[in-house]
mmCIF file of C-alpha atoms in Angstrom:
data_model
loop_
_atom_site.group_PDB
_atom_site.id
_atom_site.type_symbol
_atom_site.label_atom_id
_atom_site.label_comp_id
_atom_site.label_asym_id
_atom_site.label_seq_id
_atom_site.Cartn_x
_atom_site.Cartn_y
_atom_site.Cartn_z
ATOM 1 C CA MET A 1468 -17.229 8.860 -21.946
ATOM 2 C CA ASN A 1469 -14.117 10.943 -22.493
ATOM 3 C CA ARG A 1470 -11.562 11.380 -19.707
ATOM 4 C CA ILE A 1471 -13.114 14.645 -18.479
ATOM 5 C CA GLU A 1472 -16.509 13.014 -18.039
ATOM 6 C CA LYS A 1473 -14.885 9.975 -16.450
ATOM 7 C CA SER A 1474 -12.987 12.177 -13.997
ATOM 8 C CA LYS A 1475 -16.146 13.946 -12.883
ATOM 9 C CA GLU A 1476 -17.973 10.660 -12.354
ATOM 10 C CA LYS A 1477 -15.094 9.059 -10.456
ATOM 11 C CA PHE A 1478 -14.485 12.135 -8.286
ATOM 12 C CA LYS A 1479 -18.157 12.203 -7.303
ATOM 13 C CA GLN A 1480 -18.037 8.480 -6.468
ATOM 14 C CA LEU A 1481 -14.983 8.934 -4.267
ATOM 15 C CA PHE A 1482 -15.602 12.285 -2.627
ATOM 16 C CA GLY A 1483 -19.253 13.149 -3.205
ATOM 17 C CA GLU A 1484 -20.616 16.447 -4.435
ATOM 18 C CA GLY A 1485 -18.538 19.581 -4.286
ATOM 19 C CA VAL A 1486 -15.466 21.121 -5.851
ATOM 20 C CA PRO A 1487 -11.875 20.935 -4.502
ATOM 21 C CA GLY A 1488 -10.752 24.130 -2.817
ATOM 22 C CA THR A 1489 -7.828 24.453 -5.209
ATOM 23 C CA HIS A 1490 -10.233 24.795 -8.119
ATOM 24 C CA ALA A 1491 -10.958 28.384 -7.049
ATOM 25 C CA THR A 1492 -7.285 29.364 -6.747
ATOM 26 C CA ASP A 1493 -5.556 27.060 -9.249
ATOM 27 C CA PRO A 1494 -8.166 25.838 -11.721
ATOM 28 C CA ASP A 1495 -5.720 24.828 -14.461
ATOM 29 C CA PHE A 1496 -3.660 22.721 -12.073
ATOM 30 C CA GLN A 1497 -6.750 21.113 -10.539
ATOM 31 C CA ASP A 1498 -8.045 20.213 -13.991
ATOM 32 C CA ILE A 1499 -4.734 18.605 -14.970
ATOM 33 C CA LEU A 1500 -4.681 16.678 -11.686
ATOM 34 C CA GLY A 1501 -8.293 15.602 -11.767
ATOM 35 C CA HIS A 1502 -8.441 14.600 -15.401
ATOM 36 C CA PHE A 1503 -5.241 12.559 -15.154
ATOM 37 C CA ILE A 1504 -5.843 10.786 -11.826
ATOM 38 C CA PHE A 1505 -9.601 10.272 -11.958
ATOM 39 C CA GLY A 1506 -10.121 10.238 -15.735
ATOM 40 C CA GLU A 1507 -7.147 8.104 -16.778
ATOM 41 C CA VAL A 1508 -5.178 6.375 -14.020
ATOM 42 C CA PHE A 1509 -8.239 5.077 -12.164
ATOM 43 C CA TYR A 1510 -9.364 3.332 -15.350
ATOM 44 C CA GLN A 1511 -6.033 1.763 -16.316
ATOM 45 C CA GLY A 1512 -5.521 -1.945 -15.700
ATOM 46 C CA ASN A 1513 -7.203 -4.665 -13.699
ATOM 47 C CA LEU A 1514 -7.656 -3.334 -10.137
ATOM 48 C CA ASP A 1515 -10.988 -2.381 -8.570
ATOM 49 C CA ASP A 1516 -11.615 0.832 -6.665
ATOM 50 C CA LYS A 1517 -11.135 -0.810 -3.271
ATOM 51 C CA GLN A 1518 -7.664 -2.018 -4.247
ATOM 52 C CA ARG A 1519 -6.846 1.384 -5.722
ATOM 53 C CA GLU A 1520 -7.846 3.221 -2.562
ATOM 54 C CA LEU A 1521 -5.779 0.868 -0.395
ATOM 55 C CA ILE A 1522 -2.778 1.604 -2.616
ATOM 56 C CA THR A 1523 -3.482 5.330 -2.456
ATOM 57 C CA LEU A 1524 -3.659 5.226 1.346
ATOM 58 C CA VAL A 1525 -0.303 3.486 1.802
ATOM 59 C CA VAL A 1526 1.519 5.714 -0.691
ATOM 60 C CA LEU A 1527 0.132 8.857 0.922
ATOM 61 C CA ALA A 1528 1.094 7.495 4.351
ATOM 62 C CA THR A 1529 4.593 6.722 3.105
ATOM 63 C CA ASN A 1530 4.959 10.209 1.645
ATOM 64 C CA GLN A 1531 3.371 11.776 4.752
ATOM 65 C CA THR A 1532 1.004 13.778 2.576
ATOM 66 C CA LEU A 1533 -1.475 13.810 5.425
ATOM 67 C CA PRO A 1534 -4.223 16.207 4.214
ATOM 68 C CA GLN A 1535 -4.629 14.074 1.087
ATOM 69 C CA LEU A 1536 -4.494 10.907 3.184
ATOM 70 C CA LYS A 1537 -7.361 12.192 5.293
ATOM 71 C CA ALA A 1538 -9.449 12.889 2.192
ATOM 72 C CA HIS A 1539 -8.775 9.413 0.837
ATOM 73 C CA VAL A 1540 -9.803 7.736 4.091
ATOM 74 C CA SER A 1541 -13.270 9.114 3.398
ATOM 75 C CA ALA A 1542 -13.000 8.016 -0.230
ATOM 76 C CA ALA A 1543 -11.973 4.529 0.886
ATOM 77 C CA LEU A 1544 -15.105 4.271 3.018
ATOM 78 C CA ASN A 1545 -17.198 5.598 0.137
ATOM 79 C CA VAL A 1546 -16.058 2.789 -2.199
ATOM 80 C CA GLY A 1547 -16.850 0.144 0.405
ATOM 81 C CA LEU A 1548 -13.638 -0.526 2.299
ATOM 82 C CA THR A 1549 -14.209 -1.393 5.945
ATOM 83 C CA PRO A 1550 -12.594 0.428 8.865
ATOM 84 C CA VAL A 1551 -10.591 -2.750 9.553
ATOM 85 C CA GLU A 1552 -9.231 -2.887 6.000
ATOM 86 C CA ILE A 1553 -8.242 0.780 6.135
ATOM 87 C CA LYS A 1554 -6.494 0.383 9.487
ATOM 88 C CA GLU A 1555 -4.676 -2.773 8.373
ATOM 89 C CA ALA A 1556 -3.368 -1.079 5.229
ATOM 90 C CA VAL A 1557 -1.906 1.760 7.290
ATOM 91 C CA TYR A 1558 -0.493 -0.638 9.906
ATOM 92 C CA GLN A 1559 1.238 -2.528 7.078
ATOM 93 C CA CYS A 1560 3.391 0.559 6.450
ATOM 94 C CA ALA A 1561 5.100 0.460 9.848
ATOM 95 C CA PRO A 1562 8.034 -1.909 9.131
ATOM 96 C CA TYR A 1563 8.995 0.145 6.071
ATOM 97 C CA ILE A 1564 8.390 3.784 7.044
ATOM 98 C CA GLY A 1565 8.820 3.461 10.813
ATOM 99 C CA PHE A 1566 6.495 3.967 13.745
ATOM 100 C CA PRO A 1567 6.408 7.812 13.912
ATOM 101 C CA LYS A 1568 5.182 8.258 10.326
ATOM 102 C CA THR A 1569 2.726 5.399 10.734
ATOM 103 C CA LEU A 1570 1.356 7.000 13.895
ATOM 104 C CA ASN A 1571 0.903 10.261 11.985
ATOM 105 C CA ALA A 1572 -1.145 8.387 9.406
ATOM 106 C CA ILE A 1573 -3.140 6.535 12.065
ATOM 107 C CA ASN A 1574 -4.047 9.862 13.651
ATOM 108 C CA GLU A 1575 -5.524 11.075 10.354
ATOM 109 C CA VAL A 1576 -7.508 7.856 9.970
ATOM 110 C CA ASN A 1577 -8.839 8.157 13.515
ATOM 111 C CA GLU A 1578 -9.972 11.745 12.969
ATOM 112 C CA VAL A 1579 -12.066 10.656 9.996
ATOM 113 C CA PHE A 1580 -13.474 7.673 11.886
ATOM 114 C CA LYS A 1581 -14.439 9.838 14.840
ATOM 115 C CA ALA A 1582 -16.127 12.373 12.554
ATOM 116 C CA LYS A 1583 -18.146 9.536 11.022
ATOM 117 C CA ASN A 1584 -18.943 7.953 14.419
ATOM 118 C CA ILE A 1585 -16.975 4.801 13.675
ATOM 119 C CA ALA A 1586 -16.186 3.151 16.994
ATOM 120 C CA LEU A 1587 -12.555 2.936 18.080
ATOM 121 C CA PRO A 1588 -10.646 0.765 18.496
ATOM 122 C CA VAL A 1589 -11.710 -1.401 15.597
ATOM 123 C CA GLU A 1590 -11.817 -5.150 16.164
ATOM 124 C CA SER A 1591 -8.390 -6.685 16.765
ATOM 125 C CA GLN A 1592 -6.964 -8.671 13.838
ATOM 126 C CA LYS A 1593 -4.061 -10.168 15.798
ATOM 127 C CA THR A 1594 -3.397 -13.882 15.211
ATOM 128 C CA VAL A 1595 -0.043 -14.419 16.970
ATOM 129 C CA ASP A 1596 1.270 -14.312 20.521
ATOM 130 C CA GLU A 1597 4.689 -14.034 22.135
ATOM 131 C CA ASP A 1598 5.284 -17.755 21.794
ATOM 132 C CA ASN A 1599 4.545 -18.129 18.072
ATOM 133 C CA ARG A 1600 5.079 -14.732 16.385
ATOM 134 C CA PHE A 1601 8.568 -15.719 15.179
ATOM 135 C CA ARG A 1602 7.520 -19.152 13.972
ATOM 136 C CA LYS A 1603 4.425 -17.920 12.175
ATOM 137 C CA GLY A 1604 6.273 -14.949 10.731
ATOM 138 C CA LEU A 1605 9.023 -17.174 9.399
ATOM 139 C CA ALA A 1606 6.432 -19.485 7.851
ATOM 140 C CA THR A 1607 4.861 -16.491 6.099
ATOM 141 C CA GLN A 1608 8.259 -15.341 4.845
ATOM 142 C CA VAL A 1609 8.954 -18.772 3.410
ATOM 143 C CA GLU A 1610 5.517 -18.815 1.785
ATOM 144 C CA ILE A 1611 6.312 -15.530 0.046
ATOM 145 C CA PHE A 1612 10.012 -15.908 -0.739
ATOM 146 C CA GLY A 1613 10.813 -19.612 -0.466
ATOM 147 C CA ASP A 1614 13.559 -21.483 1.383
ATOM 148 C CA VAL A 1615 16.089 -18.734 0.653
ATOM 149 C CA ILE A 1616 14.869 -17.114 3.887
ATOM 150 C CA LYS A 1617 16.162 -19.956 6.034
ATOM 151 C CA LYS A 1618 19.490 -19.821 4.209
ATOM 152 C CA MET A 1619 19.718 -16.075 4.845
ATOM 153 C CA GLN A 1620 19.149 -16.619 8.547
ATOM 154 C CA GLU A 1621 21.727 -19.382 8.734
ATOM 155 C CA SER A 1622 24.366 -17.397 6.840
ATOM 156 C CA ALA A 1623 23.923 -14.097 8.697
ATOM 157 C CA PRO A 1624 26.953 -13.041 10.801
ATOM 158 C CA SER A 1625 26.407 -13.566 14.506
ATOM 159 C CA ASN A 1626 26.271 -9.815 15.171
ATOM 160 C CA GLN A 1627 23.507 -9.411 12.564
ATOM 161 C CA LYS A 1628 21.293 -12.425 13.221
ATOM 162 C CA HIS A 1629 18.986 -10.273 15.327
ATOM 163 C CA MET A 1630 18.051 -8.334 12.175
ATOM 164 C CA GLN A 1631 16.895 -11.512 10.445
ATOM 165 C CA GLU A 1632 14.957 -12.467 13.574
ATOM 166 C CA TYR A 1633 13.306 -9.038 13.662
ATOM 167 C CA LEU A 1634 12.263 -9.449 10.027
ATOM 168 C CA SER A 1635 10.585 -12.765 10.800
ATOM 169 C CA ALA A 1636 8.967 -11.909 14.131
ATOM 170 C CA PHE A 1637 8.179 -8.214 13.700
ATOM 171 C CA CYS A 1638 7.694 -7.475 9.998
ATOM 172 C CA PHE A 1639 6.099 -10.780 9.059
ATOM 173 C CA GLY A 1640 4.942 -12.129 12.432
ATOM 174 C CA ASP A 1641 3.357 -9.002 13.861
ATOM 175 C CA PHE A 1642 1.926 -7.650 10.590
ATOM 176 C CA TYR A 1643 1.675 -10.119 7.705
ATOM 177 C CA THR A 1644 -0.098 -12.700 9.863
ATOM 178 C CA ARG A 1645 -2.905 -10.334 10.829
ATOM 179 C CA ASP A 1646 -6.436 -10.818 9.556
ATOM 180 C CA GLY A 1647 -8.287 -8.041 7.760
ATOM 181 C CA LEU A 1648 -6.279 -8.205 4.521
ATOM 182 C CA ASP A 1649 -5.201 -11.325 2.663
ATOM 183 C CA LEU A 1650 -1.588 -12.169 1.857
ATOM 184 C CA LYS A 1651 -1.819 -11.150 -1.806
ATOM 185 C CA THR A 1652 -3.102 -7.722 -0.819
ATOM 186 C CA ARG A 1653 -0.470 -7.188 1.868
ATOM 187 C CA GLU A 1654 2.327 -8.137 -0.490
ATOM 188 C CA LEU A 1655 1.005 -5.837 -3.213
ATOM 189 C CA LEU A 1656 0.738 -2.960 -0.741
ATOM 190 C CA THR A 1657 4.274 -3.614 0.466
ATOM 191 C CA LEU A 1658 5.578 -3.293 -3.094
ATOM 192 C CA CYS A 1659 3.824 0.073 -3.370
ATOM 193 C CA ILE A 1660 5.153 1.252 -0.005
ATOM 194 C CA ILE A 1661 8.800 0.473 -0.723
ATOM 195 C CA SER A 1662 8.459 1.846 -4.252
ATOM 196 C CA ALA A 1663 7.207 5.132 -2.813
ATOM 197 C CA LEU A 1664 10.173 5.259 -0.437
ATOM 198 C CA GLY A 1665 12.679 5.411 -3.281
ATOM 199 C CA GLY A 1666 16.230 4.098 -3.078
ATOM 200 C CA ALA A 1667 15.126 0.601 -2.075
ATOM 201 C CA GLU A 1668 15.354 -1.108 -5.453
ATOM 202 C CA GLY A 1669 16.920 -4.255 -3.977
ATOM 203 C CA GLN A 1670 13.873 -4.738 -1.785
ATOM 204 C CA VAL A 1671 11.569 -3.765 -4.651
ATOM 205 C CA LYS A 1672 12.983 -6.594 -6.761
ATOM 206 C CA ALA A 1673 12.593 -9.063 -3.901
ATOM 207 C CA HIS A 1674 8.970 -8.063 -3.442
ATOM 208 C CA VAL A 1675 8.264 -8.218 -7.171
ATOM 209 C CA GLN A 1676 9.259 -11.882 -6.938
ATOM 210 C CA GLY A 1677 7.290 -12.231 -3.711
ATOM 211 C CA ASN A 1678 4.188 -10.890 -5.425
ATOM 212 C CA ILE A 1679 4.559 -13.374 -8.246
ATOM 213 C CA ASN A 1680 5.001 -16.171 -5.705
ATOM 214 C CA VAL A 1681 1.723 -15.347 -3.950
ATOM 215 C CA GLY A 1682 -0.256 -15.010 -7.172
ATOM 216 C CA ASN A 1683 -0.111 -11.359 -8.263
ATOM 217 C CA ASP A 1684 0.742 -11.366 -11.977
ATOM 218 C CA LYS A 1685 2.760 -8.815 -13.931
ATOM 219 C CA GLU A 1686 -0.335 -7.001 -15.187
ATOM 220 C CA THR A 1687 -1.452 -6.478 -11.580
ATOM 221 C CA LEU A 1688 1.971 -5.147 -10.566
ATOM 222 C CA ILE A 1689 2.106 -2.736 -13.496
ATOM 223 C CA THR A 1690 -1.415 -1.523 -12.727
ATOM 224 C CA ALA A 1691 -0.556 -1.027 -9.060
ATOM 225 C CA ILE A 1692 2.580 0.953 -9.825
ATOM 226 C CA THR A 1693 0.742 2.989 -12.439
ATOM 227 C CA HIS A 1694 -1.791 3.859 -9.762
ATOM 228 C CA CYS A 1695 1.067 5.057 -7.528
ATOM 229 C CA LEU A 1696 2.348 7.413 -10.242
ATOM 230 C CA PRO A 1697 0.266 10.518 -9.473
ATOM 231 C CA TYR A 1698 1.209 10.289 -5.799
ATOM 232 C CA MET A 1699 4.937 9.501 -6.001
ATOM 233 C CA GLY A 1700 5.972 10.839 -9.419
ATOM 234 C CA PHE A 1701 7.630 9.417 -12.503
ATOM 235 C CA PRO A 1702 11.198 8.766 -11.190
ATOM 236 C CA ARG A 1703 10.171 6.268 -8.500
ATOM 237 C CA THR A 1704 7.470 4.789 -10.715
ATOM 238 C CA LEU A 1705 9.914 4.186 -13.564
ATOM 239 C CA ASN A 1706 12.492 2.740 -11.154
ATOM 240 C CA THR A 1707 9.953 0.183 -9.977
ATOM 241 C CA LEU A 1708 8.803 -0.546 -13.516
ATOM 242 C CA ALA A 1709 12.443 -1.308 -14.406
ATOM 243 C CA CYS A 1710 12.629 -3.686 -11.439
ATOM 244 C CA ILE A 1711 9.422 -5.432 -12.550
ATOM 245 C CA ASN A 1712 10.786 -5.853 -16.067
ATOM 246 C CA GLU A 1713 14.085 -7.181 -14.749
ATOM 247 C CA ILE A 1714 12.389 -9.847 -12.614
ATOM 248 C CA ILE A 1715 9.604 -10.581 -15.148
ATOM 249 C CA PRO A 1716 10.987 -9.825 -18.630
ATOM 250 C CA GLU A 1717 8.618 -9.065 -21.473
ATOM 251 C CA ASN A 1718 8.223 -11.984 -23.889
#
């Protein structure tokens, strides 16, 4: 199949029968979009459609492109993602984009679920409590980044130690420890989220190394960032690609 045929097949798989509304008003633009995203990008690299839709969801949530997010919630269900997996991907955005934007995204997810008679709330994936969220979060941090985390906490100025504690208990304790998505998936999604933010190259580099530490290889990272390209543009994609190449140089 050529890329036009591939795009038609993939679009039907994701969204069903029908034609995007923009095809009537902006057919040239819709063809460029559709042929590139669904005829090329979706076929590049080593990720399956479930992984690709999770990445799409978090990038659209980060960018607050909510109409497209809503459409891709349906697409995510169509390729076999569960309501829990979809919710967990969106929840994973919160430490990086903040609660208000995450709540906006959650609202879009809930509207789709309600329209499809998916019961809310979905089953809780919480695994920590008030007594162990810091300890378990710190253990997850160390698993991803190594003992440098403990050194960072020890060396933080007294008036900034709370920030390191928040990272362990909130970012990693409240979110990374949840069931529903495995650690490799959460870390890959985090790389995509902070890449889509832009201006966070220091954190991008740290999470490139974190991804390698949990078992996501360079090919997977390049594929993931390539999949982000249509949704966040070339500048942020190329910035992240430079970070990947700096941490994992080509042979």
